Amino acid sequence: MKSLGFVFKIVVVGDGAVGKTSLIKQWTEGSFRTDYIMTIGSNFAVKSLVIDDKPVKLQIWDLAGQPHFSDVRVLFYKGAMGAMYVYDVSRVDSYDSVLNWDRELTNICGQIPKVLLANKVDLNDQRKVSSEMGSVLAAKLGDAPYFETSAKSGVGVNEAFEKIAQLVYELAKKRQPA
Ligand code: G3D
Ligand code: MG
């Protein structure tokens, strides 16, 4: 089969202000293109990387203020091959929301690879959600890989994006005829 490379749609999901846009910016800095899709009210960024010596393009969709369970939300999720769930370690409510986000996404996408990001770990003295709580949630998400990140310092950010790319790649490879 001719190798055209892969394009993967990845959605970044979580409550407002947890750092989704900042994480995407941090990861794609210097090597990205963003497009705004007006009908969906979302930005997406594209970044190329190489996995297994193969060119892979990640199309990262950034959830903005779309209302829950609306038609545009469905369009946002549709075709996603991987998901990054983000919460803010200084806000327990954003941690509690993750399972709701997972329910909403799973309704539309079924089971797809996911990773969990505990963001803003640079805010040490304001931290309310422990690493243990993070691990418990990751287990509930079907043993999703768990990362502690800071979009501010950059800690953990590459690792999280590379992990979701790897997971989606492995699944796509399995599904593609040799
Ligand atoms: P969202 O896209 O999930 O809504 P944003 O979140 O990326 O817009 O971030 C919301 C606010 O949190 C921003 O602050 C941003 O700078 C800040 N932020 C994001 N990630 C981190 C982080 O890892 N550490 C710290 N300390 N702050 C972070 P402002 O003040 O610009 O609204
Ligand atoms: Mg945003």
mmCIF file with all atom_site columns, C-alpha atoms and ligand atoms in Angstrom:
data_model
loop_
_atom_site.group_PDB
_atom_site.id
_atom_site.type_symbol
_atom_site.label_atom_id
_atom_site.label_alt_id
_atom_site.label_comp_id
_atom_site.label_asym_id
_atom_site.label_entity_id
_atom_site.label_seq_id
_atom_site.pdbx_PDB_ins_code
_atom_site.Cartn_x
_atom_site.Cartn_y
_atom_site.Cartn_z
_atom_site.occupancy
_atom_site.B_iso_or_equiv
_atom_site.pdbx_formal_charge
_atom_site.auth_seq_id
_atom_site.auth_comp_id
_atom_site.auth_asym_id
_atom_site.auth_atom_id
_atom_site.pdbx_PDB_model_num
ATOM   1   C  CA  . MET A 1 1   ? 0.000   0.000  0.000  1.00 0.00 ? 1   MET A CA  1
ATOM   2   C  CA  . LYS A 1 2   ? 1.227   3.458  -0.881 1.00 0.00 ? 2   LYS A CA  1
ATOM   3   C  CA  . SER A 1 3   ? 2.289   5.366  2.180  1.00 0.00 ? 3   SER A CA  1
ATOM   4   C  CA  . LEU A 1 4   ? 0.483   8.681  2.274  1.00 0.00 ? 4   LEU A CA  1
ATOM   5   C  CA  . GLY A 1 5   ? 1.130   9.177  5.948  1.00 0.00 ? 5   GLY A CA  1
ATOM   6   C  CA  . PHE A 1 6   ? -1.479  9.497  8.603  1.00 0.00 ? 6   PHE A CA  1
ATOM   7   C  CA  . VAL A 1 7   ? -3.655  12.398 9.652  1.00 0.00 ? 7   VAL A CA  1
ATOM   8   C  CA  . PHE A 1 8   ? -5.132  12.049 13.107 1.00 0.00 ? 8   PHE A CA  1
ATOM   9   C  CA  . LYS A 1 9   ? -7.838  14.173 14.603 1.00 0.00 ? 9   LYS A CA  1
ATOM   10  C  CA  . ILE A 1 10  ? -7.259  14.671 18.311 1.00 0.00 ? 10  ILE A CA  1
ATOM   11  C  CA  . VAL A 1 11  ? -9.689  16.590 20.506 1.00 0.00 ? 11  VAL A CA  1
ATOM   12  C  CA  . VAL A 1 12  ? -8.652  18.499 23.620 1.00 0.00 ? 12  VAL A CA  1
ATOM   13  C  CA  . VAL A 1 13  ? -11.475 18.560 26.143 1.00 0.00 ? 13  VAL A CA  1
ATOM   14  C  CA  . GLY A 1 14  ? -12.082 19.933 29.610 1.00 0.00 ? 14  GLY A CA  1
ATOM   15  C  CA  . ASP A 1 15  ? -13.705 22.791 31.514 1.00 0.00 ? 15  ASP A CA  1
ATOM   16  C  CA  . GLY A 1 16  ? -13.090 26.416 30.600 1.00 0.00 ? 16  GLY A CA  1
ATOM   17  C  CA  . ALA A 1 17  ? -9.774  27.966 31.669 1.00 0.00 ? 17  ALA A CA  1
ATOM   18  C  CA  . VAL A 1 18  ? -8.056  24.673 32.558 1.00 0.00 ? 18  VAL A CA  1
ATOM   19  C  CA  . GLY A 1 19  ? -5.376  25.494 29.975 1.00 0.00 ? 19  GLY A CA  1
ATOM   20  C  CA  . LYS A 1 20  ? -6.406  23.675 26.794 1.00 0.00 ? 20  LYS A CA  1
ATOM   21  C  CA  . THR A 1 21  ? -5.489  26.482 24.413 1.00 0.00 ? 21  THR A CA  1
ATOM   22  C  CA  . SER A 1 22  ? -2.258  27.187 26.312 1.00 0.00 ? 22  SER A CA  1
ATOM   23  C  CA  . LEU A 1 23  ? -1.194  23.531 26.140 1.00 0.00 ? 23  LEU A CA  1
ATOM   24  C  CA  . ILE A 1 24  ? -1.807  23.386 22.399 1.00 0.00 ? 24  ILE A CA  1
ATOM   25  C  CA  . LYS A 1 25  ? 0.122   26.616 21.900 1.00 0.00 ? 25  LYS A CA  1
ATOM   26  C  CA  . GLN A 1 26  ? 2.973   25.384 24.026 1.00 0.00 ? 26  GLN A CA  1
ATOM   27  C  CA  . TRP A 1 27  ? 3.271   22.143 22.066 1.00 0.00 ? 27  TRP A CA  1
ATOM   28  C  CA  . THR A 1 28  ? 2.844   23.583 18.598 1.00 0.00 ? 28  THR A CA  1
ATOM   29  C  CA  . GLU A 1 29  ? 4.964   26.687 19.106 1.00 0.00 ? 29  GLU A CA  1
ATOM   30  C  CA  . GLY A 1 30  ? 6.877   27.513 15.965 1.00 0.00 ? 30  GLY A CA  1
ATOM   31  C  CA  . SER A 1 31  ? 5.564   24.666 13.871 1.00 0.00 ? 31  SER A CA  1
ATOM   32  C  CA  . PHE A 1 32  ? 1.881   25.101 13.534 1.00 0.00 ? 32  PHE A CA  1
ATOM   33  C  CA  . ARG A 1 33  ? -0.924  26.384 11.480 1.00 0.00 ? 33  ARG A CA  1
ATOM   34  C  CA  . THR A 1 34  ? -4.232  27.193 13.064 1.00 0.00 ? 34  THR A CA  1
ATOM   35  C  CA  . ASP A 1 35  ? -7.538  27.420 11.360 1.00 0.00 ? 35  ASP A CA  1
ATOM   36  C  CA  . TYR A 1 36  ? -10.780 28.616 12.728 1.00 0.00 ? 36  TYR A CA  1
ATOM   37  C  CA  . ILE A 1 37  ? -13.861 26.676 11.759 1.00 0.00 ? 37  ILE A CA  1
ATOM   38  C  CA  . MET A 1 38  ? -16.618 29.162 12.190 1.00 0.00 ? 38  MET A CA  1
ATOM   39  C  CA  . THR A 1 39  ? -19.537 26.757 12.057 1.00 0.00 ? 39  THR A CA  1
ATOM   40  C  CA  . ILE A 1 40  ? -18.080 24.717 14.887 1.00 0.00 ? 40  ILE A CA  1
ATOM   41  C  CA  . GLY A 1 41  ? -16.557 27.627 16.765 1.00 0.00 ? 41  GLY A CA  1
ATOM   42  C  CA  . SER A 1 42  ? -13.266 25.799 17.150 1.00 0.00 ? 42  SER A CA  1
ATOM   43  C  CA  . ASN A 1 43  ? -9.660  26.320 16.341 1.00 0.00 ? 43  ASN A CA  1
ATOM   44  C  CA  . PHE A 1 44  ? -7.453  23.546 15.273 1.00 0.00 ? 44  PHE A CA  1
ATOM   45  C  CA  . ALA A 1 45  ? -3.708  23.346 14.988 1.00 0.00 ? 45  ALA A CA  1
ATOM   46  C  CA  . VAL A 1 46  ? -1.713  20.977 12.832 1.00 0.00 ? 46  VAL A CA  1
ATOM   47  C  CA  . LYS A 1 47  ? 1.670   19.597 13.752 1.00 0.00 ? 47  LYS A CA  1
ATOM   48  C  CA  . SER A 1 48  ? 3.708   16.985 11.939 1.00 0.00 ? 48  SER A CA  1
ATOM   49  C  CA  . LEU A 1 49  ? 5.789   14.402 13.661 1.00 0.00 ? 49  LEU A CA  1
ATOM   50  C  CA  . VAL A 1 50  ? 7.506   11.143 12.865 1.00 0.00 ? 50  VAL A CA  1
ATOM   51  C  CA  . ILE A 1 51  ? 6.477   7.902  14.513 1.00 0.00 ? 51  ILE A CA  1
ATOM   52  C  CA  . ASP A 1 52  ? 8.135   4.617  13.552 1.00 0.00 ? 52  ASP A CA  1
ATOM   53  C  CA  . ASP A 1 53  ? 9.878   6.479  10.711 1.00 0.00 ? 53  ASP A CA  1
ATOM   54  C  CA  . LYS A 1 54  ? 6.467   7.433  9.319  1.00 0.00 ? 54  LYS A CA  1
ATOM   55  C  CA  . PRO A 1 55  ? 5.179   10.965 8.860  1.00 0.00 ? 55  PRO A CA  1
ATOM   56  C  CA  . VAL A 1 56  ? 2.154   11.588 11.040 1.00 0.00 ? 56  VAL A CA  1
ATOM   57  C  CA  . LYS A 1 57  ? 0.088   14.739 11.137 1.00 0.00 ? 57  LYS A CA  1
ATOM   58  C  CA  . LEU A 1 58  ? -1.836  15.614 14.239 1.00 0.00 ? 58  LEU A CA  1
ATOM   59  C  CA  . GLN A 1 59  ? -4.832  17.828 13.808 1.00 0.00 ? 59  GLN A CA  1
ATOM   60  C  CA  . ILE A 1 60  ? -5.496  19.144 17.298 1.00 0.00 ? 60  ILE A CA  1
ATOM   61  C  CA  . TRP A 1 61  ? -9.011  20.457 17.887 1.00 0.00 ? 61  TRP A CA  1
ATOM   62  C  CA  . ASP A 1 62  ? -9.414  22.978 20.643 1.00 0.00 ? 62  ASP A CA  1
ATOM   63  C  CA  . LEU A 1 63  ? -12.736 22.950 22.453 1.00 0.00 ? 63  LEU A CA  1
ATOM   64  C  CA  . ALA A 1 64  ? -13.975 26.467 23.060 1.00 0.00 ? 64  ALA A CA  1
ATOM   65  C  CA  . GLY A 1 65  ? -17.236 27.670 24.544 1.00 0.00 ? 65  GLY A CA  1
ATOM   66  C  CA  . GLN A 1 66  ? -19.623 25.484 22.605 1.00 0.00 ? 66  GLN A CA  1
ATOM   67  C  CA  . PRO A 1 67  ? -22.749 24.641 24.591 1.00 0.00 ? 67  PRO A CA  1
ATOM   68  C  CA  . HIS A 1 68  ? -23.124 21.104 25.865 1.00 0.00 ? 68  HIS A CA  1
ATOM   69  C  CA  . PHE A 1 69  ? -24.916 18.556 23.701 1.00 0.00 ? 69  PHE A CA  1
ATOM   70  C  CA  . SER A 1 70  ? -25.443 20.976 20.847 1.00 0.00 ? 70  SER A CA  1
ATOM   71  C  CA  . ASP A 1 71  ? -25.128 20.120 17.164 1.00 0.00 ? 71  ASP A CA  1
ATOM   72  C  CA  . VAL A 1 72  ? -21.829 21.954 16.948 1.00 0.00 ? 72  VAL A CA  1
ATOM   73  C  CA  . ARG A 1 73  ? -20.482 19.908 19.819 1.00 0.00 ? 73  ARG A CA  1
ATOM   74  C  CA  . VAL A 1 74  ? -21.315 16.756 17.894 1.00 0.00 ? 74  VAL A CA  1
ATOM   75  C  CA  . LEU A 1 75  ? -19.386 18.096 14.899 1.00 0.00 ? 75  LEU A CA  1
ATOM   76  C  CA  . PHE A 1 76  ? -16.483 18.901 17.159 1.00 0.00 ? 76  PHE A CA  1
ATOM   77  C  CA  . TYR A 1 77  ? -16.223 15.306 18.366 1.00 0.00 ? 77  TYR A CA  1
ATOM   78  C  CA  . LYS A 1 78  ? -17.077 13.576 15.122 1.00 0.00 ? 78  LYS A CA  1
ATOM   79  C  CA  . GLY A 1 79  ? -14.192 11.611 13.658 1.00 0.00 ? 79  GLY A CA  1
ATOM   80  C  CA  . ALA A 1 80  ? -11.900 12.150 16.643 1.00 0.00 ? 80  ALA A CA  1
ATOM   81  C  CA  . MET A 1 81  ? -9.354  9.349  16.888 1.00 0.00 ? 81  MET A CA  1
ATOM   82  C  CA  . GLY A 1 82  ? -7.907  10.354 20.222 1.00 0.00 ? 82  GLY A CA  1
ATOM   83  C  CA  . ALA A 1 83  ? -8.783  12.578 23.169 1.00 0.00 ? 83  ALA A CA  1
ATOM   84  C  CA  . MET A 1 84  ? -6.836  14.577 25.711 1.00 0.00 ? 84  MET A CA  1
ATOM   85  C  CA  . TYR A 1 85  ? -8.747  15.331 28.900 1.00 0.00 ? 85  TYR A CA  1
ATOM   86  C  CA  . VAL A 1 86  ? -7.475  18.307 30.828 1.00 0.00 ? 86  VAL A CA  1
ATOM   87  C  CA  . TYR A 1 87  ? -8.192  19.536 34.341 1.00 0.00 ? 87  TYR A CA  1
ATOM   88  C  CA  . ASP A 1 88  ? -6.604  22.218 36.504 1.00 0.00 ? 88  ASP A CA  1
ATOM   89  C  CA  . VAL A 1 89  ? -4.946  20.901 39.687 1.00 0.00 ? 89  VAL A CA  1
ATOM   90  C  CA  . SER A 1 90  ? -6.021  24.057 41.527 1.00 0.00 ? 90  SER A CA  1
ATOM   91  C  CA  . ARG A 1 91  ? -9.723  23.468 40.769 1.00 0.00 ? 91  ARG A CA  1
ATOM   92  C  CA  . VAL A 1 92  ? -11.443 20.343 42.054 1.00 0.00 ? 92  VAL A CA  1
ATOM   93  C  CA  . ASP A 1 93  ? -14.559 21.125 39.992 1.00 0.00 ? 93  ASP A CA  1
ATOM   94  C  CA  . SER A 1 94  ? -12.530 20.805 36.794 1.00 0.00 ? 94  SER A CA  1
ATOM   95  C  CA  . TYR A 1 95  ? -11.304 17.391 37.992 1.00 0.00 ? 95  TYR A CA  1
ATOM   96  C  CA  . ASP A 1 96  ? -14.847 16.288 38.800 1.00 0.00 ? 96  ASP A CA  1
ATOM   97  C  CA  . SER A 1 97  ? -16.011 17.292 35.326 1.00 0.00 ? 97  SER A CA  1
ATOM   98  C  CA  . VAL A 1 98  ? -13.706 14.940 33.471 1.00 0.00 ? 98  VAL A CA  1
ATOM   99  C  CA  . LEU A 1 99  ? -16.001 11.929 33.746 1.00 0.00 ? 99  LEU A CA  1
ATOM   100 C  CA  . ASN A 1 100 ? -18.857 14.003 32.303 1.00 0.00 ? 100 ASN A CA  1
ATOM   101 C  CA  . TRP A 1 101 ? -16.648 15.001 29.407 1.00 0.00 ? 101 TRP A CA  1
ATOM   102 C  CA  . ASP A 1 102 ? -15.774 11.366 28.912 1.00 0.00 ? 102 ASP A CA  1
ATOM   103 C  CA  . ARG A 1 103 ? -19.426 10.373 28.832 1.00 0.00 ? 103 ARG A CA  1
ATOM   104 C  CA  . GLU A 1 104 ? -20.223 13.029 26.266 1.00 0.00 ? 104 GLU A CA  1
ATOM   105 C  CA  . LEU A 1 105 ? -17.305 12.113 24.038 1.00 0.00 ? 105 LEU A CA  1
ATOM   106 C  CA  . THR A 1 106 ? -17.877 8.373  24.304 1.00 0.00 ? 106 THR A CA  1
ATOM   107 C  CA  . ASN A 1 107 ? -21.486 8.876  23.254 1.00 0.00 ? 107 ASN A CA  1
ATOM   108 C  CA  . ILE A 1 108 ? -20.292 10.160 19.914 1.00 0.00 ? 108 ILE A CA  1
ATOM   109 C  CA  . CYS A 1 109 ? -16.881 8.580  19.384 1.00 0.00 ? 109 CYS A CA  1
ATOM   110 C  CA  . GLY A 1 110 ? -17.169 5.283  21.224 1.00 0.00 ? 110 GLY A CA  1
ATOM   111 C  CA  . GLN A 1 111 ? -13.993 4.055  22.888 1.00 0.00 ? 111 GLN A CA  1
ATOM   112 C  CA  . ILE A 1 112 ? -10.950 5.849  21.514 1.00 0.00 ? 112 ILE A CA  1
ATOM   113 C  CA  . PRO A 1 113 ? -7.457  6.264  22.960 1.00 0.00 ? 113 PRO A CA  1
ATOM   114 C  CA  . LYS A 1 114 ? -7.232  8.935  25.634 1.00 0.00 ? 114 LYS A CA  1
ATOM   115 C  CA  . VAL A 1 115 ? -4.737  10.577 27.926 1.00 0.00 ? 115 VAL A CA  1
ATOM   116 C  CA  . LEU A 1 116 ? -5.364  12.543 31.107 1.00 0.00 ? 116 LEU A CA  1
ATOM   117 C  CA  . LEU A 1 117 ? -3.578  15.815 31.824 1.00 0.00 ? 117 LEU A CA  1
ATOM   118 C  CA  . ALA A 1 118 ? -3.349  17.344 35.288 1.00 0.00 ? 118 ALA A CA  1
ATOM   119 C  CA  . ASN A 1 119 ? -2.414  20.865 34.231 1.00 0.00 ? 119 ASN A CA  1
ATOM   120 C  CA  . LYS A 1 120 ? -0.982  23.897 36.071 1.00 0.00 ? 120 LYS A CA  1
ATOM   121 C  CA  . VAL A 1 121 ? 1.311   21.844 38.299 1.00 0.00 ? 121 VAL A CA  1
ATOM   122 C  CA  . ASP A 1 122 ? 3.521   24.942 38.515 1.00 0.00 ? 122 ASP A CA  1
ATOM   123 C  CA  . LEU A 1 123 ? 0.909   26.373 40.919 1.00 0.00 ? 123 LEU A CA  1
ATOM   124 C  CA  . ASN A 1 124 ? 2.318   24.313 43.774 1.00 0.00 ? 124 ASN A CA  1
ATOM   125 C  CA  . ASP A 1 125 ? 0.882   26.290 46.671 1.00 0.00 ? 125 ASP A CA  1
ATOM   126 C  CA  . GLN A 1 126 ? -2.598  26.359 45.120 1.00 0.00 ? 126 GLN A CA  1
ATOM   127 C  CA  . ARG A 1 127 ? -2.751  22.677 44.316 1.00 0.00 ? 127 ARG A CA  1
ATOM   128 C  CA  . LYS A 1 128 ? -5.976  20.956 45.442 1.00 0.00 ? 128 LYS A CA  1
ATOM   129 C  CA  . VAL A 1 129 ? -5.938  17.790 43.346 1.00 0.00 ? 129 VAL A CA  1
ATOM   130 C  CA  . SER A 1 130 ? -3.214  15.320 44.335 1.00 0.00 ? 130 SER A CA  1
ATOM   131 C  CA  . SER A 1 131 ? -1.309  12.945 42.076 1.00 0.00 ? 131 SER A CA  1
ATOM   132 C  CA  . GLU A 1 132 ? -3.139  10.062 43.750 1.00 0.00 ? 132 GLU A CA  1
ATOM   133 C  CA  . MET A 1 133 ? -6.502  11.537 42.767 1.00 0.00 ? 133 MET A CA  1
ATOM   134 C  CA  . GLY A 1 134 ? -5.161  11.898 39.240 1.00 0.00 ? 134 GLY A CA  1
ATOM   135 C  CA  . SER A 1 135 ? -4.191  8.238  39.120 1.00 0.00 ? 135 SER A CA  1
ATOM   136 C  CA  . VAL A 1 136 ? -7.606  7.173  40.417 1.00 0.00 ? 136 VAL A CA  1
ATOM   137 C  CA  . LEU A 1 137 ? -9.318  9.123  37.647 1.00 0.00 ? 137 LEU A CA  1
ATOM   138 C  CA  . ALA A 1 138 ? -6.947  7.759  35.013 1.00 0.00 ? 138 ALA A CA  1
ATOM   139 C  CA  . ALA A 1 139 ? -7.868  4.241  36.118 1.00 0.00 ? 139 ALA A CA  1
ATOM   140 C  CA  . LYS A 1 140 ? -11.571 5.066  35.767 1.00 0.00 ? 140 LYS A CA  1
ATOM   141 C  CA  . LEU A 1 141 ? -10.882 6.200  32.217 1.00 0.00 ? 141 LEU A CA  1
ATOM   142 C  CA  . GLY A 1 142 ? -9.758  2.698  31.315 1.00 0.00 ? 142 GLY A CA  1
ATOM   143 C  CA  . ASP A 1 143 ? -6.148  3.108  32.451 1.00 0.00 ? 143 ASP A CA  1
ATOM   144 C  CA  . ALA A 1 144 ? -5.534  6.243  30.432 1.00 0.00 ? 144 ALA A CA  1
ATOM   145 C  CA  . PRO A 1 145 ? -1.904  7.371  30.616 1.00 0.00 ? 145 PRO A CA  1
ATOM   146 C  CA  . TYR A 1 146 ? -1.646  10.188 33.179 1.00 0.00 ? 146 TYR A CA  1
ATOM   147 C  CA  . PHE A 1 147 ? 0.546   13.282 32.855 1.00 0.00 ? 147 PHE A CA  1
ATOM   148 C  CA  . GLU A 1 148 ? 1.249   16.191 35.153 1.00 0.00 ? 148 GLU A CA  1
ATOM   149 C  CA  . THR A 1 149 ? 1.711   19.223 32.940 1.00 0.00 ? 149 THR A CA  1
ATOM   150 C  CA  . SER A 1 150 ? 2.303   22.933 32.963 1.00 0.00 ? 150 SER A CA  1
ATOM   151 C  CA  . ALA A 1 151 ? 1.513   24.896 29.855 1.00 0.00 ? 151 ALA A CA  1
ATOM   152 C  CA  . LYS A 1 152 ? 3.447   27.679 31.549 1.00 0.00 ? 152 LYS A CA  1
ATOM   153 C  CA  . SER A 1 153 ? 6.759   25.923 32.154 1.00 0.00 ? 153 SER A CA  1
ATOM   154 C  CA  . GLY A 1 154 ? 6.287   23.245 29.501 1.00 0.00 ? 154 GLY A CA  1
ATOM   155 C  CA  . VAL A 1 155 ? 6.679   20.359 31.947 1.00 0.00 ? 155 VAL A CA  1
ATOM   156 C  CA  . GLY A 1 156 ? 5.106   17.132 30.688 1.00 0.00 ? 156 GLY A CA  1
ATOM   157 C  CA  . VAL A 1 157 ? 3.581   18.708 27.591 1.00 0.00 ? 157 VAL A CA  1
ATOM   158 C  CA  . ASN A 1 158 ? 5.620   16.962 24.871 1.00 0.00 ? 158 ASN A CA  1
ATOM   159 C  CA  . GLU A 1 159 ? 5.254   13.653 26.636 1.00 0.00 ? 159 GLU A CA  1
ATOM   160 C  CA  . ALA A 1 160 ? 1.458   13.923 26.721 1.00 0.00 ? 160 ALA A CA  1
ATOM   161 C  CA  . PHE A 1 161 ? 1.076   14.862 23.054 1.00 0.00 ? 161 PHE A CA  1
ATOM   162 C  CA  . GLU A 1 162 ? 3.578   12.255 21.926 1.00 0.00 ? 162 GLU A CA  1
ATOM   163 C  CA  . LYS A 1 163 ? 1.770   9.603  23.929 1.00 0.00 ? 163 LYS A CA  1
ATOM   164 C  CA  . ILE A 1 164 ? -1.637  10.253 22.395 1.00 0.00 ? 164 ILE A CA  1
ATOM   165 C  CA  . ALA A 1 165 ? -0.033  10.333 18.926 1.00 0.00 ? 165 ALA A CA  1
ATOM   166 C  CA  . GLN A 1 166 ? 1.622   6.988  19.616 1.00 0.00 ? 166 GLN A CA  1
ATOM   167 C  CA  . LEU A 1 167 ? -1.579  5.369  20.906 1.00 0.00 ? 167 LEU A CA  1
ATOM   168 C  CA  . VAL A 1 168 ? -3.625  6.548  17.937 1.00 0.00 ? 168 VAL A CA  1
ATOM   169 C  CA  . TYR A 1 169 ? -0.896  5.531  15.532 1.00 0.00 ? 169 TYR A CA  1
ATOM   170 C  CA  . GLU A 1 170 ? -0.725  2.012  16.906 1.00 0.00 ? 170 GLU A CA  1
ATOM   171 C  CA  . LEU A 1 171 ? -4.473  1.607  16.569 1.00 0.00 ? 171 LEU A CA  1
ATOM   172 C  CA  . ALA A 1 172 ? -4.516  2.993  13.028 1.00 0.00 ? 172 ALA A CA  1
ATOM   173 C  CA  . LYS A 1 173 ? -1.680  0.695  12.012 1.00 0.00 ? 173 LYS A CA  1
ATOM   174 C  CA  . LYS A 1 174 ? -3.566  -2.321 13.286 1.00 0.00 ? 174 LYS A CA  1
ATOM   175 C  CA  . ARG A 1 175 ? -6.612  -1.331 11.242 1.00 0.00 ? 175 ARG A CA  1
ATOM   176 C  CA  . GLN A 1 176 ? -4.750  -0.607 8.041  1.00 0.00 ? 176 GLN A CA  1
ATOM   177 C  CA  . PRO A 1 177 ? -4.207  -3.530 5.656  1.00 0.00 ? 177 PRO A CA  1
ATOM   178 C  CA  . ALA A 1 178 ? -0.497  -4.309 5.314  1.00 0.00 ? 178 ALA A CA  1
HETATM 179 P  P1  . G3D B 2 .   ? -8.814  27.020 28.131 1.00 0.00 ? 1   G3D B P1  1
HETATM 180 O  O1  . G3D B 2 .   ? -8.361  27.057 26.699 1.00 0.00 ? 1   G3D B O1  1
HETATM 181 O  O2  . G3D B 2 .   ? -8.907  25.647 28.691 1.00 0.00 ? 1   G3D B O2  1
HETATM 182 O  O3  . G3D B 2 .   ? -10.063 27.804 28.377 1.00 0.00 ? 1   G3D B O3  1
HETATM 183 P  P2  . G3D B 2 .   ? -6.534  28.754 28.557 1.00 0.00 ? 1   G3D B P2  1
HETATM 184 O  O4  . G3D B 2 .   ? -7.662  27.729 29.016 1.00 0.00 ? 1   G3D B O4  1
HETATM 185 O  O5  . G3D B 2 .   ? -5.447  28.057 27.821 1.00 0.00 ? 1   G3D B O5  1
HETATM 186 O  O6  . G3D B 2 .   ? -7.171  29.910 27.901 1.00 0.00 ? 1   G3D B O6  1
HETATM 187 O  O7  . G3D B 2 .   ? -5.924  29.185 29.966 1.00 0.00 ? 1   G3D B O7  1
HETATM 188 C  C1  . G3D B 2 .   ? -6.717  29.833 30.956 1.00 0.00 ? 1   G3D B C1  1
HETATM 189 C  C2  . G3D B 2 .   ? -5.820  30.621 31.885 1.00 0.00 ? 1   G3D B C2  1
HETATM 190 O  O8  . G3D B 2 .   ? -4.948  29.732 32.600 1.00 0.00 ? 1   G3D B O8  1
HETATM 191 C  C3  . G3D B 2 .   ? -4.883  31.604 31.179 1.00 0.00 ? 1   G3D B C3  1
HETATM 192 O  O9  . G3D B 2 .   ? -4.656  32.669 32.053 1.00 0.00 ? 1   G3D B O9  1
HETATM 193 C  C4  . G3D B 2 .   ? -3.592  30.810 31.048 1.00 0.00 ? 1   G3D B C4  1
HETATM 194 O  O10 . G3D B 2 .   ? -2.461  31.622 30.920 1.00 0.00 ? 1   G3D B O10 1
HETATM 195 C  C5  . G3D B 2 .   ? -3.586  30.062 32.346 1.00 0.00 ? 1   G3D B C5  1
HETATM 196 N  N1  . G3D B 2 .   ? -2.828  28.793 32.267 1.00 0.00 ? 1   G3D B N1  1
HETATM 197 C  C6  . G3D B 2 .   ? -2.963  27.810 31.369 1.00 0.00 ? 1   G3D B C6  1
HETATM 198 N  N2  . G3D B 2 .   ? -2.137  26.798 31.619 1.00 0.00 ? 1   G3D B N2  1
HETATM 199 C  C7  . G3D B 2 .   ? -1.438  27.145 32.730 1.00 0.00 ? 1   G3D B C7  1
HETATM 200 C  C8  . G3D B 2 .   ? -0.428  26.505 33.506 1.00 0.00 ? 1   G3D B C8  1
HETATM 201 O  O11 . G3D B 2 .   ? 0.022   25.387 33.242 1.00 0.00 ? 1   G3D B O11 1
HETATM 202 N  N3  . G3D B 2 .   ? 0.026   27.179 34.616 1.00 0.00 ? 1   G3D B N3  1
HETATM 203 C  C9  . G3D B 2 .   ? -0.450  28.423 34.957 1.00 0.00 ? 1   G3D B C9  1
HETATM 204 N  N4  . G3D B 2 .   ? 0.069   28.983 36.050 1.00 0.00 ? 1   G3D B N4  1
HETATM 205 N  N5  . G3D B 2 .   ? -1.391  29.044 34.251 1.00 0.00 ? 1   G3D B N5  1
HETATM 206 C  C10 . G3D B 2 .   ? -1.895  28.424 33.153 1.00 0.00 ? 1   G3D B C10 1
HETATM 207 P  P3  . G3D B 2 .   ? -5.157  34.148 31.739 1.00 0.00 ? 1   G3D B P3  1
HETATM 208 O  O12 . G3D B 2 .   ? -4.753  34.908 32.937 1.00 0.00 ? 1   G3D B O12 1
HETATM 209 O  O13 . G3D B 2 .   ? -4.445  34.535 30.488 1.00 0.00 ? 1   G3D B O13 1
HETATM 210 O  O14 . G3D B 2 .   ? -6.632  34.022 31.569 1.00 0.00 ? 1   G3D B O14 1
HETATM 211 MG MG  . MG  B 3 .   ? -9.368  27.883 25.041 1.00 0.00 ? 2   MG  B MG  1
#
